[in-house]
Tab-separated table of C-alpha atoms and ligand atoms in Angstrom:
chain	number	residue	atom	x	y	z
K	1	MET	CA	199.488	222.812	116.286
K	2	ALA	CA	196.350	221.276	114.896
K	3	THR	CA	194.162	223.558	116.949
K	4	SER	CA	193.264	226.184	114.366
K	5	GLY	CA	189.707	224.841	114.205
K	6	THR	CA	189.152	225.459	117.933
K	7	LYS	CA	186.337	227.982	118.417
K	8	SER	CA	185.965	227.844	122.166
K	9	PRO	CA	187.802	226.254	125.088
K	10	LEU	CA	187.523	222.470	125.155
K	11	THR	CA	187.456	220.595	128.457
K	12	VAL	CA	188.407	216.918	128.325
K	13	LEU	CA	188.396	214.180	130.947
K	14	GLY	CA	191.388	211.858	130.515
K	15	ILE	CA	191.775	208.326	131.892
K	16	GLU	CA	195.030	206.352	132.142
K	17	THR	CA	195.111	202.650	133.098
K	18	SER	CA	197.711	201.155	130.749
K	19	CYS	CA	200.141	199.945	133.410
K	20	ASP	CA	200.267	200.365	137.194
K	21	GLU	CA	199.002	203.931	137.621
K	22	THR	CA	195.257	204.534	137.908
K	23	ALA	CA	194.869	208.133	136.802
K	24	ALA	CA	192.194	210.677	135.878
K	25	ALA	CA	192.627	214.331	134.927
K	26	LEU	CA	190.823	217.321	133.460
K	27	VAL	CA	192.567	219.530	130.936
K	28	ARG	CA	191.327	222.611	129.095
K	29	LEU	CA	192.511	223.574	125.616
K	30	ALA	CA	192.030	227.314	125.053
K	31	ALA	CA	191.121	228.872	121.713
K	32	ASP	CA	194.717	230.167	121.371
K	33	GLY	CA	196.034	226.569	121.480
K	34	SER	CA	197.410	226.743	125.029
K	35	GLY	CA	196.536	224.117	127.607
K	36	ALA	CA	195.795	224.169	131.326
K	37	ILE	CA	195.679	221.254	133.752
K	38	LEU	CA	192.568	221.650	135.911
K	39	SER	CA	193.273	218.510	137.955
K	40	ASN	CA	195.658	215.587	137.741
K	41	VAL	CA	194.982	212.604	140.015
K	42	VAL	CA	197.381	209.642	140.022
K	43	ARG	CA	196.860	206.647	142.286
K	44	SER	CA	200.015	204.572	142.093
K	45	GLN	CA	199.732	200.836	142.666
K	46	LEU	CA	203.452	200.581	143.412
K	47	ASP	CA	203.003	198.994	146.847
K	48	LEU	CA	200.763	196.250	145.373
K	49	HIS	CA	203.464	195.189	142.891
K	50	ALA	CA	206.701	195.934	144.783
K	51	VAL	CA	206.716	192.587	146.631
K	52	TYR	CA	206.758	190.807	143.253
K	53	GLY	CA	209.616	192.946	141.903
K	54	GLY	CA	207.539	194.080	138.905
K	55	VAL	CA	204.016	194.796	137.678
K	56	VAL	CA	201.633	191.808	137.840
K	57	PRO	CA	199.067	192.388	135.036
K	58	GLU	CA	196.133	190.655	136.738
K	59	ILE	CA	196.651	192.524	140.016
K	60	ALA	CA	196.953	195.799	138.069
K	61	ALA	CA	193.681	195.224	136.179
K	62	ARG	CA	191.755	194.432	139.385
K	63	ALA	CA	193.212	197.471	141.141
K	64	HIS	CA	192.156	199.726	138.238
K	65	VAL	CA	188.578	198.454	138.645
K	66	GLU	CA	188.703	199.316	142.348
K	67	LEU	CA	190.432	202.705	142.077
K	68	LEU	CA	189.256	204.297	138.840
K	69	ASP	CA	185.781	205.619	139.783
K	70	ALA	CA	187.159	207.357	142.875
K	71	ALA	CA	190.035	208.828	140.868
K	72	ILE	CA	187.570	210.283	138.321
K	73	LEU	CA	185.372	211.755	141.055
K	74	GLN	CA	188.425	213.283	142.733
K	75	ALA	CA	189.626	214.770	139.431
K	76	LEU	CA	186.205	216.342	138.817
K	77	SER	CA	186.003	217.671	142.358
K	78	GLU	CA	189.537	219.157	142.291
K	79	ALA	CA	188.735	220.848	138.976
K	80	GLY	CA	185.440	222.141	140.408
K	81	LEU	CA	183.534	220.590	137.487
K	82	THR	CA	180.720	218.125	136.889
K	83	LEU	CA	180.480	215.664	134.005
K	84	ASP	CA	178.004	218.088	132.352
K	85	GLN	CA	180.895	220.465	131.739
K	86	VAL	CA	183.086	217.914	129.977
K	87	ASP	CA	183.274	218.151	126.147
K	88	ALA	CA	184.795	214.688	125.574
K	89	VAL	CA	186.184	211.673	127.403
K	90	ALA	CA	189.582	210.301	126.395
K	91	ALA	CA	191.161	207.051	127.569
K	92	ALA	CA	194.523	205.449	126.924
K	93	ALA	CA	193.493	202.591	124.611
K	94	GLY	CA	196.989	201.183	124.093
K	95	PRO	CA	199.723	200.099	124.022
K	96	GLY	CA	199.896	198.484	127.445
K	97	LEU	CA	198.515	195.717	129.639
K	98	ILE	CA	195.252	194.696	128.029
K	99	GLY	CA	193.272	194.087	131.241
K	100	GLY	CA	193.951	197.576	132.553
K	101	LEU	CA	193.362	199.204	129.164
K	102	ILE	CA	189.924	197.573	128.924
K	103	VAL	CA	188.964	198.978	132.344
K	104	GLY	CA	189.841	202.542	131.287
K	105	VAL	CA	188.355	202.297	127.798
K	106	VAL	CA	185.047	200.767	128.953
K	107	THR	CA	184.702	203.386	131.696
K	108	ALA	CA	185.384	206.244	129.259
K	109	LYS	CA	182.928	204.859	126.709
K	110	ALA	CA	180.214	204.493	129.368
K	111	ILE	CA	180.624	208.122	130.481
K	112	ALA	CA	180.749	209.376	126.877
K	113	LEU	CA	177.634	207.401	125.954
K	114	GLY	CA	175.766	208.481	129.084
K	115	ARG	CA	176.600	212.175	128.569
K	116	GLY	CA	176.302	212.200	124.783
K	117	VAL	CA	179.855	213.489	124.263
K	118	PRO	CA	182.607	212.105	122.017
K	119	PHE	CA	184.925	209.285	123.094
K	120	ILE	CA	188.580	209.471	122.103
K	121	ALA	CA	190.852	206.397	122.076
K	122	VAL	CA	194.310	207.782	122.839
K	123	ASN	CA	197.597	206.126	121.973
K	124	HIS	CA	199.575	206.282	125.238
K	125	LEU	CA	202.805	206.903	123.316
K	126	GLU	CA	201.220	209.807	121.432
K	127	ALA	CA	200.232	211.264	124.797
K	128	HIS	CA	203.879	211.142	125.964
K	129	ALA	CA	204.907	212.673	122.645
K	130	LEU	CA	202.455	215.609	122.821
K	131	THR	CA	203.054	216.523	126.489
K	132	ALA	CA	205.615	219.207	125.577
K	133	GLY	CA	202.831	221.161	123.855
K	134	LEU	CA	200.969	221.264	127.144
K	135	THR	CA	203.925	222.039	129.417
K	136	ASP	CA	206.037	224.251	127.171
K	137	GLY	CA	203.721	225.311	124.348
K	138	LEU	CA	206.138	223.576	121.957
K	139	GLY	CA	205.022	223.623	118.306
K	140	PHE	CA	205.808	220.969	115.657
K	141	PRO	CA	208.084	219.430	114.528
K	142	TYR	CA	210.490	218.146	117.152
K	143	LEU	CA	212.540	215.112	118.091
K	144	MET	CA	211.344	212.983	120.941
K	145	VAL	CA	213.064	210.288	122.962
K	146	LEU	CA	210.766	208.148	125.078
K	147	VAL	CA	212.549	206.203	127.799
K	148	SER	CA	210.309	204.275	130.181
K	149	GLY	CA	209.945	200.848	131.725
K	150	GLY	CA	208.198	199.527	128.614
K	151	HIS	CA	209.490	201.685	125.747
K	152	THR	CA	212.695	203.084	124.344
K	153	GLN	CA	212.171	204.976	121.098
K	154	SER	CA	213.297	208.062	119.244
K	155	LEU	CA	210.670	209.647	116.998
K	156	ILE	CA	210.130	212.650	114.789
K	157	VAL	CA	206.918	214.314	115.956
K	158	ARG	CA	205.529	216.077	112.866
K	159	GLY	CA	202.037	216.780	114.181
K	160	VAL	CA	199.036	215.146	115.844
K	161	GLY	CA	198.835	211.600	114.456
K	162	SER	CA	202.001	212.029	112.402
K	163	TYR	CA	205.113	210.269	113.676
K	164	GLN	CA	208.221	208.812	112.195
K	165	ARG	CA	210.048	206.317	114.337
K	166	LEU	CA	213.808	206.540	114.093
K	167	GLY	CA	215.197	204.238	116.777
K	168	THR	CA	213.832	201.515	119.003
K	169	THR	CA	215.274	198.918	121.341
K	170	LEU	CA	216.249	195.515	120.027
K	171	ASP	CA	215.725	193.942	123.454
K	172	ASP	CA	215.182	195.572	126.875
K	173	ALA	CA	213.709	199.029	127.444
K	174	LEU	CA	215.939	201.514	129.278
K	175	GLY	CA	213.866	201.543	132.472
K	176	GLU	CA	213.628	197.761	132.335
K	177	ALA	CA	217.445	197.582	132.177
K	178	PHE	CA	217.653	199.773	135.306
K	179	ASP	CA	215.062	197.566	137.045
K	180	LYS	CA	216.941	194.365	136.139
K	181	ALA	CA	220.288	195.873	137.185
K	182	ALA	CA	218.823	196.848	140.552
K	183	LYS	CA	217.324	193.390	141.030
K	184	LEU	CA	220.586	191.582	140.383
K	185	LEU	CA	222.373	193.916	142.815
K	186	GLY	CA	219.748	193.199	145.478
K	187	LEU	CA	218.230	196.711	145.372
K	188	GLY	CA	214.520	197.584	145.514
K	189	TYR	CA	211.840	198.109	142.844
K	190	PRO	CA	211.491	200.281	140.796
K	191	GLY	CA	215.197	200.019	140.174
K	192	GLY	CA	215.970	203.288	138.372
K	193	PRO	CA	215.824	205.601	141.394
K	194	GLU	CA	217.724	203.006	143.503
K	195	VAL	CA	220.536	202.695	140.948
K	196	GLU	CA	220.784	206.496	140.659
K	197	ARG	CA	220.915	206.883	144.456
K	198	HIS	CA	223.704	204.304	144.907
K	199	ALA	CA	225.585	205.596	141.847
K	200	ALA	CA	225.865	209.007	143.520
K	201	ARG	CA	228.443	207.635	145.994
K	202	GLY	CA	230.155	205.285	143.544
K	203	ARG	CA	233.030	205.528	141.050
K	204	ALA	CA	232.463	204.462	137.463
K	205	THR	CA	235.548	202.261	137.463
K	206	VAL	CA	234.050	198.965	136.235
K	207	LYS	CA	234.442	198.493	132.497
K	208	LEU	CA	231.085	197.679	130.890
K	209	PRO	CA	230.148	197.346	127.197
K	210	ARG	CA	228.222	200.009	125.277
K	211	PRO	CA	226.337	197.982	122.634
K	212	MET	CA	225.455	199.530	119.238
K	213	LEU	CA	227.850	202.463	119.626
K	214	GLY	CA	228.526	204.138	116.299
K	215	ARG	CA	225.908	202.135	114.352
K	216	SER	CA	224.158	204.131	111.624
K	217	GLU	CA	220.630	203.014	112.614
K	218	PRO	CA	219.814	204.822	115.884
K	219	HIS	CA	218.565	201.660	117.626
K	220	PHE	CA	219.299	200.659	121.202
K	221	SER	CA	220.382	197.388	122.767
K	222	LEU	CA	220.715	196.917	126.516
K	223	ALA	CA	220.588	193.181	127.190
K	224	GLY	CA	224.368	192.720	126.783
K	225	LEU	CA	225.093	195.496	129.267
K	226	LYS	CA	222.878	193.832	131.849
K	227	THR	CA	224.599	190.472	131.312
K	228	ALA	CA	228.032	192.083	131.642
K	229	LEU	CA	226.913	193.719	134.888
K	230	ARG	CA	225.826	190.311	136.201
K	231	HIS	CA	229.280	188.840	135.419
K	232	GLU	CA	231.052	191.753	137.130
K	233	ALA	CA	228.790	191.426	140.177
K	234	LEU	CA	229.401	187.673	140.412
K	235	ALA	CA	233.157	188.187	140.080
K	236	ARG	CA	233.107	190.547	143.091
K	237	ALA	CA	230.662	188.594	145.300
K	238	PRO	CA	230.045	189.009	148.182
K	239	LEU	CA	229.399	192.649	147.301
K	240	SER	CA	230.338	195.413	149.706
K	241	ASP	CA	228.328	198.649	149.791
K	242	GLN	CA	231.136	200.314	147.859
K	243	ASP	CA	231.073	197.542	145.210
K	244	ILE	CA	227.334	198.116	144.734
K	245	ALA	CA	227.830	201.877	144.460
K	246	ASP	CA	230.678	201.436	141.943
K	247	LEU	CA	228.680	198.952	139.860
K	248	CYS	CA	225.676	201.330	139.846
K	249	ALA	CA	227.855	204.288	138.821
K	250	SER	CA	229.509	202.218	136.083
K	251	PHE	CA	226.159	200.942	134.793
K	252	GLN	CA	224.690	204.451	134.743
K	253	GLU	CA	227.738	205.817	132.880
K	254	ALA	CA	227.439	203.028	130.303
K	255	VAL	CA	223.731	203.846	129.808
K	256	ALA	CA	224.589	207.558	129.467
K	257	GLY	CA	227.168	206.633	126.815
K	258	ILE	CA	224.688	204.484	124.894
K	259	LEU	CA	221.863	207.022	125.146
K	260	THR	CA	223.916	210.018	124.007
K	261	ASP	CA	225.451	208.107	121.107
K	262	ARG	CA	222.093	206.788	119.890
K	263	VAL	CA	220.381	210.179	120.287
K	264	SER	CA	223.279	211.906	118.458
K	265	ARG	CA	222.526	209.654	115.507
K	266	ALA	CA	218.824	210.554	115.797
K	267	PHE	CA	219.749	214.290	115.665
K	268	ASP	CA	221.542	213.700	112.363
K	269	LEU	CA	218.612	211.745	110.905
K	270	TYR	CA	216.130	214.394	112.079
K	271	ILE	CA	218.049	217.123	110.237
K	272	GLU	CA	218.506	214.890	107.194
K	273	ARG	CA	214.736	214.269	106.975
K	274	MET	CA	213.329	217.601	108.183
K	275	GLY	CA	215.921	219.955	106.700
K	276	THR	CA	218.446	222.248	108.342
K	277	CYS	CA	215.822	224.961	108.985
K	278	ALA	CA	213.498	222.709	111.043
K	279	GLN	CA	213.013	223.592	114.697
K	280	ARG	CA	215.735	221.921	116.772
K	281	ALA	CA	214.144	220.705	119.970
K	282	LEU	CA	214.570	217.414	121.820
K	283	VAL	CA	211.812	216.306	124.179
K	284	VAL	CA	212.563	213.580	126.720
K	285	ALA	CA	209.693	211.653	128.309
K	286	GLY	CA	209.118	208.501	130.347
K	287	GLY	CA	210.109	207.588	133.886
K	288	VAL	CA	213.834	207.357	133.089
K	289	ALA	CA	213.772	211.113	132.308
K	290	ALA	CA	213.867	211.549	136.108
K	291	ASN	CA	217.544	210.452	136.058
K	292	GLN	CA	219.696	213.559	136.517
K	293	ARG	CA	222.885	212.020	135.152
K	294	LEU	CA	221.127	210.977	131.936
K	295	THR	CA	219.380	214.321	131.377
K	296	THR	CA	222.651	216.173	132.023
K	297	ALA	CA	224.368	213.965	129.448
K	298	LEU	CA	221.514	214.583	126.979
K	299	ALA	CA	221.699	218.353	127.581
K	300	THR	CA	225.395	218.323	126.651
K	301	VAL	CA	224.903	216.339	123.453
K	302	ALA	CA	221.800	218.372	122.503
K	303	ALA	CA	223.737	221.640	122.882
K	304	LYS	CA	226.495	220.222	120.682
K	305	HIS	CA	223.941	219.640	117.908
K	306	GLY	CA	222.196	222.994	118.458
K	307	PHE	CA	219.078	221.350	119.940
K	308	ARG	CA	217.054	222.764	122.842
K	309	LEU	CA	216.353	220.121	125.515
K	310	ILE	CA	212.875	219.959	127.004
K	311	VAL	CA	212.210	217.681	129.968
K	312	PRO	CA	208.638	218.096	131.226
K	313	PRO	CA	208.220	218.041	135.031
K	314	ALA	CA	208.665	214.529	136.463
K	315	GLU	CA	204.960	214.066	137.265
K	316	LEU	CA	204.127	214.675	133.577
K	317	CYS	CA	207.017	212.532	132.261
K	318	THR	CA	205.803	209.448	134.111
K	319	ASP	CA	202.395	207.942	133.385
K	320	ASN	CA	199.543	210.349	134.106
K	321	ALA	CA	196.087	211.206	132.776
K	322	ALA	CA	196.744	214.900	132.055
K	323	MET	CA	198.708	213.836	128.965
K	324	ILE	CA	195.786	211.617	127.902
K	325	ALA	CA	193.267	214.449	128.378
K	326	TRP	CA	195.548	216.886	126.500
K	327	THR	CA	195.929	214.481	123.584
K	328	GLY	CA	192.166	213.966	123.626
K	329	ALA	CA	191.645	217.733	123.471
K	330	MET	CA	194.106	218.116	120.577
K	331	ARG	CA	192.387	215.328	118.665
K	332	LEU	CA	188.920	216.698	119.454
K	333	ALA	CA	190.003	220.122	118.141
K	334	GLY	CA	191.113	218.434	114.933
K	335	GLY	CA	187.827	216.496	114.615
K	336	LEU	CA	189.544	213.185	115.412
K	337	THR	CA	187.068	211.369	117.638
K	338	ASP	CA	186.451	207.623	117.875
K	339	ASP	CA	183.654	205.169	117.507
K	340	LEU	CA	182.375	203.376	120.618
K	341	ALA	CA	183.556	200.185	118.908
K	342	ALA	CA	187.207	201.344	119.074
K	343	PRO	CA	189.135	198.538	120.786
K	344	ALA	CA	191.763	198.506	123.522
K	345	ARG	CA	195.041	197.427	121.936
K	346	ALA	CA	197.948	195.766	123.731
K	347	ARG	CA	200.226	196.740	120.845
K	348	TRP	CA	199.800	199.991	118.965
K	349	PRO	CA	202.896	201.419	117.246
K	350	LEU	CA	202.933	205.185	116.686
K	351	ASP	CA	204.533	204.719	113.312
K	352	PRO	CA	203.011	201.576	111.755
K	353	ASP	CA	205.193	202.020	108.655
K	354	ALA	CA	208.481	201.823	110.570
K	355	PRO	CA	210.559	198.941	109.271
K	356	PRO	CA	211.095	196.246	111.899
K	357	ALA	CA	214.442	196.674	113.631
K	358	LEU	CA	216.524	193.601	112.871
K	359	GLY	CA	216.347	191.178	115.760
K	360	ALA	CA	213.924	193.386	117.675
K	361	GLY	CA	211.891	191.678	120.362
K	362	VAL	CA	208.429	192.486	121.655
K	363	LYS	CA	209.292	196.100	122.581
K	364	ALA	CA	209.703	197.227	118.952
D	1	LIG	O1	207.223	205.979	132.482
D	1	LIG	P1	207.220	205.134	133.707
D	1	LIG	O2	206.803	205.764	135.008
D	1	LIG	O3	206.306	203.873	133.543
D	1	LIG	C1	206.300	203.091	132.402
D	1	LIG	O4	207.208	202.258	132.260
D	1	LIG	O5	205.372	203.272	131.582
D	1	LIG	O6	208.698	204.550	133.843
D	1	LIG	C2	209.076	203.685	134.877
D	1	LIG	C3	210.527	203.319	134.658
D	1	LIG	C4	210.988	202.222	135.610
D	1	LIG	O7	211.663	201.255	134.851
D	1	LIG	C5	211.940	202.969	136.540
D	1	LIG	O8	212.982	202.163	137.053
D	1	LIG	C6	212.471	204.068	135.638
D	1	LIG	O9	211.370	204.457	134.876
D	1	LIG	N1	213.008	205.188	136.418
D	1	LIG	C7	214.306	205.551	136.421
D	1	LIG	C8	214.418	206.605	137.349
D	1	LIG	N2	213.178	206.863	137.873
D	1	LIG	C9	212.324	205.977	137.288
D	1	LIG	N3	215.347	205.074	135.731
D	1	LIG	C10	216.544	205.648	135.958
D	1	LIG	N4	216.743	206.647	136.853
D	1	LIG	C11	215.719	207.159	137.568
D	1	LIG	N5	215.935	208.136	138.444
D	2	LIG	ZN1	204.146	205.669	129.680
């Protein structure tokens, strides 16, 4: 880890406002490179967006304005700290919904300026990628698969600020596919947990496509699967409870098939690029990592390739500020702080040199 320069413990306030969670946390990085979460406050806006069946950016930005100060005060109080004891302030500065990002970034800059401590603009994806160092003390390098509502990527994590993207989605993100599947089956939002719940009493008997299977590039494509599910649902309408359960089980099995095939390809590329002696660890992050069927399938395929599977606890896989504070602390230890002019960025790829995936849409 890039923490060799750390002389004393570093305490960092982290702020997360990139989507629909308003979050603040305090994390301490010890001189030995280990991390401790002192507080981790997440105020979900789920109920504000659920009636619309998805996140409404303008509502999210306004809610961040209303909730953020209280979340920061609660995080400080739960950690038993004041702002005088904070060594730096880190905020998710992208990628994400620009209105929300601006709220978090401006707040962090104001605190940093007022207290005379460094500001750190954190890439939200880097924060997901580095979480395993906080939860499991995992050193570099490792393979990471990020599966959330907005992102689906496999990456080689070489070190702080050093990433190589292997696969990305050509269309929908994995969580987005679950949300759309749930919507077309008349289930609630967010769709992932609903689909998993109904799948538990269903049989995976409906034949659905598994796009991209066997392709040499480890990219994902999910739009065709969703369309096929719509056709199957229409063909069976009106849907009985058992139909819904069977369609959910079939959809989830198809996703498991796609995910394991695409990640298998990423294992091969990781070994090709990092060498056979490189640490073999797969970290899964993002809200979809909560799906038991998918993590079980990943565990099987990881074992087959000799990789250890690491799934951080659910509350640290989904969006949170502890991962932002931890990334801030790692960057601070490495002398990587930011100017107060650093912007919020709606798009911010972790690996800017990654070639565009052919046909990739906005999620690449
Ligand atoms: O990482 P996350 O909390 O937020 C971002 O998208 O940044 O991920 C939310 C996504 C949603 O699409 C949700 O449907 C999905 O994660 N999800 C699941 C499950 N729990 C949450 N997908 C499949 N199975 C689950 N159990
Ligand atoms: Zn996220």
